[in-house]
Amino acid sequence: MTRSIGVCYYPEHWPEEIWAEDAARMAEAGIKWVRIAEFAWSRMEPEEGTYDLDWLDRAIETLGAAGLKIVMCTPTATPPRWMGTKHPDMYAVDAQGRPRGFGSRRHYDFAHQGYREDCARITTKLAERYGKNPHVAAWQTDNEYACHDTTVSYSPVALVQFRDWLARKYQSPQALNRAWGNVFWSMEYASFDEIALPNLTVTEPNPAHVMDFRRFASDQVAEFNKVQTDILRRHTDAPLIHNYMGFEVSFDHFKVGADLDVASWDSYPIGFLSQKVEAPNAHKIHHLRTGDPDLQGFHHDLYRAVGRGRWWVMEQQPGPVNWAPWNPAPLAGMPRLWAWEAFAHGAEVVSYFRWRQAPFAQEQMHAGLLRPDSAPAPALGEATQVAKEIAALGEDAGCAKGQAAIVFDYASAWAWQTQPQGRDFSYYQIVFDLYRGLRRLGIDVDILPPDTAALGDYKLALVPAMFTLPDSLKDAIAAHEGIVLVGPRTNSKTPDFAIPTPLPPSLSGLDCTVSRVESLPPSATVPLHGGGHFKRWFEELESADVLLKTEGGMPAVVGGNIRYLAGWPDDAACHHILSDAAKAAGIEVENLPNGLRRRDTQGHRIWFNYNPDPVTHRGLTIDGCGVHIEKL
């Protein structure tokens, strides 16, 4: 596999007389890819129907003449001001009923059909002009779907589309009433036109209503993306990409990815640590300038799955960002480490954001590879170093297959946001905790989509907290010859958000019934025999095959080859439970020191030290913020 370095560039931000110099400096640094134009609609079409693309022609030619390959973006994340005048109802509405107006970005409602038509028009214009351009080697649709909580909109436009979506799904109000259980609290509808959006209710709305609205909102994202990919396919053979985000679960990325060739994501390790990562304060202090040691790996593996094996980092943090509560600078070595970690997980391209720090507007405090005065920022040297190292290493067959797999399901995230039962229950977090537990044991992990029909030759597969198991996955679990660990909350609801009978998990080959569940506040835990605790969530199980008990003698893990986990394990319990499952599956484990991780490619084992200081493990010493590559 060929690896490359890229950068994000905004020619519309800079005088044209410096474009050639910028391009030459990029090429000199070993940069191969340049992403452009994702926010440039107002310069492309300053007024409706009046196009100005000559400047873009010249920018593409200048960059291409320096030997750079271009990722051309559709600019639909930032509709120009005249668009809002044309479509005053195109703005999304938040859950409190407040419109989200013009003045930043992502100011549109995915369900607005008129805006989709204008997006199709600008996409067509760009595709016709640049679809066969030899310098344009890839395309990106829009930018960061869902950023700033923009997937779900409670607008009048969304209401009309949602009613139509429900009518197509249920065919009659009576069928909808039965599916949703609307006899409860006298919520029955006589017409689809009576159905409102599930916000501004006196207390919580019907969870089945919310769940369908979340499905609808996710479908709008996929449909919006498909409008653009269908047009681009007619005009270019170049790969189509979208840049997803970290921690974002508000829409089904697998469905959006079905119409793309490559998945990419925007990796900001230090910003995410400050804003998103759930961890003790000591952990955050220790990794303040390096980022969490598992967060990037998790998203790399997730987006490798979304891209069906092909994925990039479209935006890599080079220095301090501007959007987190606090924005420390990375330690020397981290921009290099983050790039190498992405390549170890199978990335084709790591693209740094951005080339030059902007001296104006909202992101002026966001570092780039250059300072605002065009002098090199610290990350430029590291990006150049990575470019030289990947060239010297040569091609590799790519990321090695993991020994373990985790099934990831976006719908389960919506379900447990809708009915968490415990305030701090998070689907994303329980999956991430188990992923972290596997990585600490030196186990490489692959992510699988929820419609997986076979678990293949993975020795260990995890299916945590999955809302509803489709029949294909149930059959795959029953047929699997390795160890499968499911639960807690797995298969605990029907697709219509009701408790099923037989009671969960209702899996062939597993003698287990969940008889009662409870959520636990932070002050309460359930101690386990042999060490560790369940936190946040605990289930009482009926089973004859008990593998692990609580200190009070209740089942904690039950089963044989198919195992059920009765609660949310803390770090110590994760280590105990996952070590036991891995050993039963025939996977060799090792206890990695804090902050040290590894990933195998087809030809190399690559080590990453997320600690500021050197770490020695099994006779190998790796520098602080260092990378060590050894041939397999």
PDB file of C-alpha atoms in Angstrom, residues 201-334:
ATOM      1  CA  THR A 201     -43.403  17.820  25.021  1.00  0.00           C
ATOM      2  CA  VAL A 202     -44.318  18.200  28.702  1.00  0.00           C
ATOM      3  CA  THR A 203     -42.168  15.230  29.692  1.00  0.00           C
ATOM      4  CA  GLU A 204     -40.231  12.702  27.621  1.00  0.00           C
ATOM      5  CA  PRO A 205     -41.827  11.786  24.295  1.00  0.00           C
ATOM      6  CA  ASN A 206     -42.583   8.210  23.305  1.00  0.00           C
ATOM      7  CA  PRO A 207     -39.182   6.527  22.722  1.00  0.00           C
ATOM      8  CA  ALA A 208     -40.500   4.752  19.621  1.00  0.00           C
ATOM      9  CA  HIS A 209     -41.464   8.151  18.192  1.00  0.00           C
ATOM     10  CA  VAL A 210     -37.997   9.534  18.978  1.00  0.00           C
ATOM     11  CA  MET A 211     -36.267   6.489  17.530  1.00  0.00           C
ATOM     12  CA  ASP A 212     -38.127   6.778  14.234  1.00  0.00           C
ATOM     13  CA  PHE A 213     -37.307  10.465  14.098  1.00  0.00           C
ATOM     14  CA  ARG A 214     -33.630   9.662  14.609  1.00  0.00           C
ATOM     15  CA  ARG A 215     -33.820   7.083  11.809  1.00  0.00           C
ATOM     16  CA  PHE A 216     -35.505   9.663   9.603  1.00  0.00           C
ATOM     17  CA  ALA A 217     -32.853  12.290  10.368  1.00  0.00           C
ATOM     18  CA  SER A 218     -30.073   9.818   9.592  1.00  0.00           C
ATOM     19  CA  ASP A 219     -31.738   8.901   6.316  1.00  0.00           C
ATOM     20  CA  GLN A 220     -31.823  12.580   5.342  1.00  0.00           C
ATOM     21  CA  VAL A 221     -28.034  12.766   5.636  1.00  0.00           C
ATOM     22  CA  ALA A 222     -27.597   9.676   3.460  1.00  0.00           C
ATOM     23  CA  GLU A 223     -30.055  10.996   0.865  1.00  0.00           C
ATOM     24  CA  PHE A 224     -28.391  14.417   0.847  1.00  0.00           C
ATOM     25  CA  ASN A 225     -24.994  12.822   0.241  1.00  0.00           C
ATOM     26  CA  LYS A 226     -26.345  10.568  -2.490  1.00  0.00           C
ATOM     27  CA  VAL A 227     -27.632  13.560  -4.451  1.00  0.00           C
ATOM     28  CA  GLN A 228     -24.010  14.632  -4.869  1.00  0.00           C
ATOM     29  CA  THR A 229     -22.417  11.231  -5.396  1.00  0.00           C
ATOM     30  CA  ASP A 230     -24.910  10.343  -8.137  1.00  0.00           C
ATOM     31  CA  ILE A 231     -23.920  13.507 -10.017  1.00  0.00           C
ATOM     32  CA  LEU A 232     -20.191  13.039  -9.487  1.00  0.00           C
ATOM     33  CA  ARG A 233     -20.296   9.410 -10.685  1.00  0.00           C
ATOM     34  CA  ARG A 234     -21.581  10.632 -14.049  1.00  0.00           C
ATOM     35  CA  HIS A 235     -18.598  12.927 -14.562  1.00  0.00           C
ATOM     36  CA  THR A 236     -15.547  11.425 -12.842  1.00  0.00           C
ATOM     37  CA  ASP A 237     -13.861   8.133 -12.118  1.00  0.00           C
ATOM     38  CA  ALA A 238     -11.929   9.630  -9.207  1.00  0.00           C
ATOM     39  CA  PRO A 239     -12.688   8.241  -5.726  1.00  0.00           C
ATOM     40  CA  LEU A 240     -15.435   9.951  -3.716  1.00  0.00           C
ATOM     41  CA  ILE A 241     -14.814  10.723  -0.042  1.00  0.00           C
ATOM     42  CA  HIS A 242     -16.492  12.364   2.926  1.00  0.00           C
ATOM     43  CA  ASN A 243     -14.675  13.585   6.030  1.00  0.00           C
ATOM     44  CA  TYR A 244     -16.507  12.277   9.088  1.00  0.00           C
ATOM     45  CA  MET A 245     -15.847  13.441  12.636  1.00  0.00           C
ATOM     46  CA  GLY A 246     -14.690  11.957  15.903  1.00  0.00           C
ATOM     47  CA  PHE A 247     -17.324  10.958  18.476  1.00  0.00           C
ATOM     48  CA  GLU A 248     -20.108  11.614  15.976  1.00  0.00           C
ATOM     49  CA  VAL A 249     -22.957   9.077  16.085  1.00  0.00           C
ATOM     50  CA  SER A 250     -26.020  11.104  15.075  1.00  0.00           C
ATOM     51  CA  PHE A 251     -26.314   9.472  11.644  1.00  0.00           C
ATOM     52  CA  ASP A 252     -25.446   6.067  10.224  1.00  0.00           C
ATOM     53  CA  HIS A 253     -22.003   6.435   8.684  1.00  0.00           C
ATOM     54  CA  PHE A 254     -22.233   2.976   7.113  1.00  0.00           C
ATOM     55  CA  LYS A 255     -25.270   4.087   5.073  1.00  0.00           C
ATOM     56  CA  VAL A 256     -23.576   7.277   3.932  1.00  0.00           C
ATOM     57  CA  GLY A 257     -20.412   5.315   3.190  1.00  0.00           C
ATOM     58  CA  ALA A 258     -22.282   2.926   0.915  1.00  0.00           C
ATOM     59  CA  ASP A 259     -22.270   5.631  -1.772  1.00  0.00           C
ATOM     60  CA  LEU A 260     -18.598   6.560  -1.323  1.00  0.00           C
ATOM     61  CA  ASP A 261     -15.280   4.944  -2.211  1.00  0.00           C
ATOM     62  CA  VAL A 262     -13.210   6.121   0.746  1.00  0.00           C
ATOM     63  CA  ALA A 263     -14.055   7.087   4.321  1.00  0.00           C
ATOM     64  CA  SER A 264     -12.031   9.807   5.983  1.00  0.00           C
ATOM     65  CA  TRP A 265     -12.183  11.501   9.351  1.00  0.00           C
ATOM     66  CA  ASP A 266     -10.836  14.612  11.030  1.00  0.00           C
ATOM     67  CA  SER A 267      -8.413  13.725  13.826  1.00  0.00           C
ATOM     68  CA  TYR A 268      -7.865  16.251  16.627  1.00  0.00           C
ATOM     69  CA  PRO A 269      -6.414  14.227  19.512  1.00  0.00           C
ATOM     70  CA  ILE A 270      -5.743  17.029  21.979  1.00  0.00           C
ATOM     71  CA  GLY A 271      -8.962  18.899  21.251  1.00  0.00           C
ATOM     72  CA  PHE A 272     -10.937  15.683  21.731  1.00  0.00           C
ATOM     73  CA  LEU A 273      -9.144  14.841  24.990  1.00  0.00           C
ATOM     74  CA  SER A 274     -10.166  18.189  26.452  1.00  0.00           C
ATOM     75  CA  GLN A 275     -13.719  18.243  25.136  1.00  0.00           C
ATOM     76  CA  LYS A 276     -14.903  14.686  24.559  1.00  0.00           C
ATOM     77  CA  VAL A 277     -12.935  11.973  26.360  1.00  0.00           C
ATOM     78  CA  GLU A 278     -14.418  10.537  29.558  1.00  0.00           C
ATOM     79  CA  ALA A 279     -11.439   9.791  31.802  1.00  0.00           C
ATOM     80  CA  PRO A 280     -10.075  10.579  35.265  1.00  0.00           C
ATOM     81  CA  ASN A 281      -8.458  13.971  35.626  1.00  0.00           C
ATOM     82  CA  ALA A 282      -5.052  12.379  36.203  1.00  0.00           C
ATOM     83  CA  HIS A 283      -5.312  10.649  32.807  1.00  0.00           C
ATOM     84  CA  LYS A 284      -6.160  13.932  31.097  1.00  0.00           C
ATOM     85  CA  ILE A 285      -3.292  15.741  32.778  1.00  0.00           C
ATOM     86  CA  HIS A 286      -0.814  13.020  31.851  1.00  0.00           C
ATOM     87  CA  HIS A 287      -1.932  13.044  28.200  1.00  0.00           C
ATOM     88  CA  LEU A 288      -2.639  16.777  28.030  1.00  0.00           C
ATOM     89  CA  ARG A 289      -0.239  17.349  25.121  1.00  0.00           C
ATOM     90  CA  THR A 290      -0.346  13.908  23.495  1.00  0.00           C
ATOM     91  CA  GLY A 291      -4.002  12.927  23.355  1.00  0.00           C
ATOM     92  CA  ASP A 292      -5.687   9.755  24.543  1.00  0.00           C
ATOM     93  CA  PRO A 293      -3.696   6.652  23.483  1.00  0.00           C
ATOM     94  CA  ASP A 294      -6.755   4.757  22.208  1.00  0.00           C
ATOM     95  CA  LEU A 295      -9.024   7.427  20.785  1.00  0.00           C
ATOM     96  CA  GLN A 296      -7.306   7.790  17.420  1.00  0.00           C
ATOM     97  CA  GLY A 297      -6.931   4.027  17.000  1.00  0.00           C
ATOM     98  CA  PHE A 298     -10.624   3.481  17.662  1.00  0.00           C
ATOM     99  CA  HIS A 299     -11.689   5.969  15.000  1.00  0.00           C
ATOM    100  CA  HIS A 300      -9.093   4.671  12.551  1.00  0.00           C
ATOM    101  CA  ASP A 301     -10.542   1.172  12.899  1.00  0.00           C
ATOM    102  CA  LEU A 302     -14.135   2.435  12.744  1.00  0.00           C
ATOM    103  CA  TYR A 303     -13.602   4.423   9.568  1.00  0.00           C
ATOM    104  CA  ARG A 304     -11.640   1.621   7.972  1.00  0.00           C
ATOM    105  CA  ALA A 305     -14.876  -0.367   8.380  1.00  0.00           C
ATOM    106  CA  VAL A 306     -17.055   2.476   7.067  1.00  0.00           C
ATOM    107  CA  GLY A 307     -14.770   2.740   4.021  1.00  0.00           C
ATOM    108  CA  ARG A 308     -14.787  -1.028   3.462  1.00  0.00           C
ATOM    109  CA  GLY A 309     -11.016  -1.058   3.876  1.00  0.00           C
ATOM    110  CA  ARG A 310     -10.199   2.318   2.277  1.00  0.00           C
ATOM    111  CA  TRP A 311      -9.806   5.327   4.511  1.00  0.00           C
ATOM    112  CA  TRP A 312      -7.876   8.588   5.070  1.00  0.00           C
ATOM    113  CA  VAL A 313      -7.318  11.183   7.734  1.00  0.00           C
ATOM    114  CA  MET A 314      -8.571  14.273   5.924  1.00  0.00           C
ATOM    115  CA  GLU A 315      -7.688  16.690   8.721  1.00  0.00           C
ATOM    116  CA  GLN A 316      -4.860  15.965  11.170  1.00  0.00           C
ATOM    117  CA  GLN A 317      -4.217  18.297  14.090  1.00  0.00           C
ATOM    118  CA  PRO A 318      -0.829  20.023  13.640  1.00  0.00           C
ATOM    119  CA  GLY A 319      -0.775  22.262  16.735  1.00  0.00           C
ATOM    120  CA  PRO A 320      -3.205  24.007  19.094  1.00  0.00           C
ATOM    121  CA  VAL A 321      -6.805  24.117  17.879  1.00  0.00           C
ATOM    122  CA  ASN A 322      -9.340  26.870  18.552  1.00  0.00           C
ATOM    123  CA  TRP A 323     -12.544  25.082  19.517  1.00  0.00           C
ATOM    124  CA  ALA A 324     -11.929  23.056  22.695  1.00  0.00           C
ATOM    125  CA  PRO A 325     -12.425  24.436  26.224  1.00  0.00           C
ATOM    126  CA  TRP A 326      -8.619  24.645  26.506  1.00  0.00           C
ATOM    127  CA  ASN A 327      -6.163  24.282  23.657  1.00  0.00           C
ATOM    128  CA  PRO A 328      -2.656  23.205  24.670  1.00  0.00           C
ATOM    129  CA  ALA A 329       0.044  22.612  22.087  1.00  0.00           C
ATOM    130  CA  PRO A 330       1.149  19.061  21.235  1.00  0.00           C
ATOM    131  CA  LEU A 331       4.535  17.909  22.428  1.00  0.00           C
ATOM    132  CA  ALA A 332       7.287  17.623  19.857  1.00  0.00           C
ATOM    133  CA  GLY A 333       6.911  14.319  18.050  1.00  0.00           C
ATOM    134  CA  MET A 334       3.135  14.002  18.302  1.00  0.00           C
TER     135      MET A 334
END
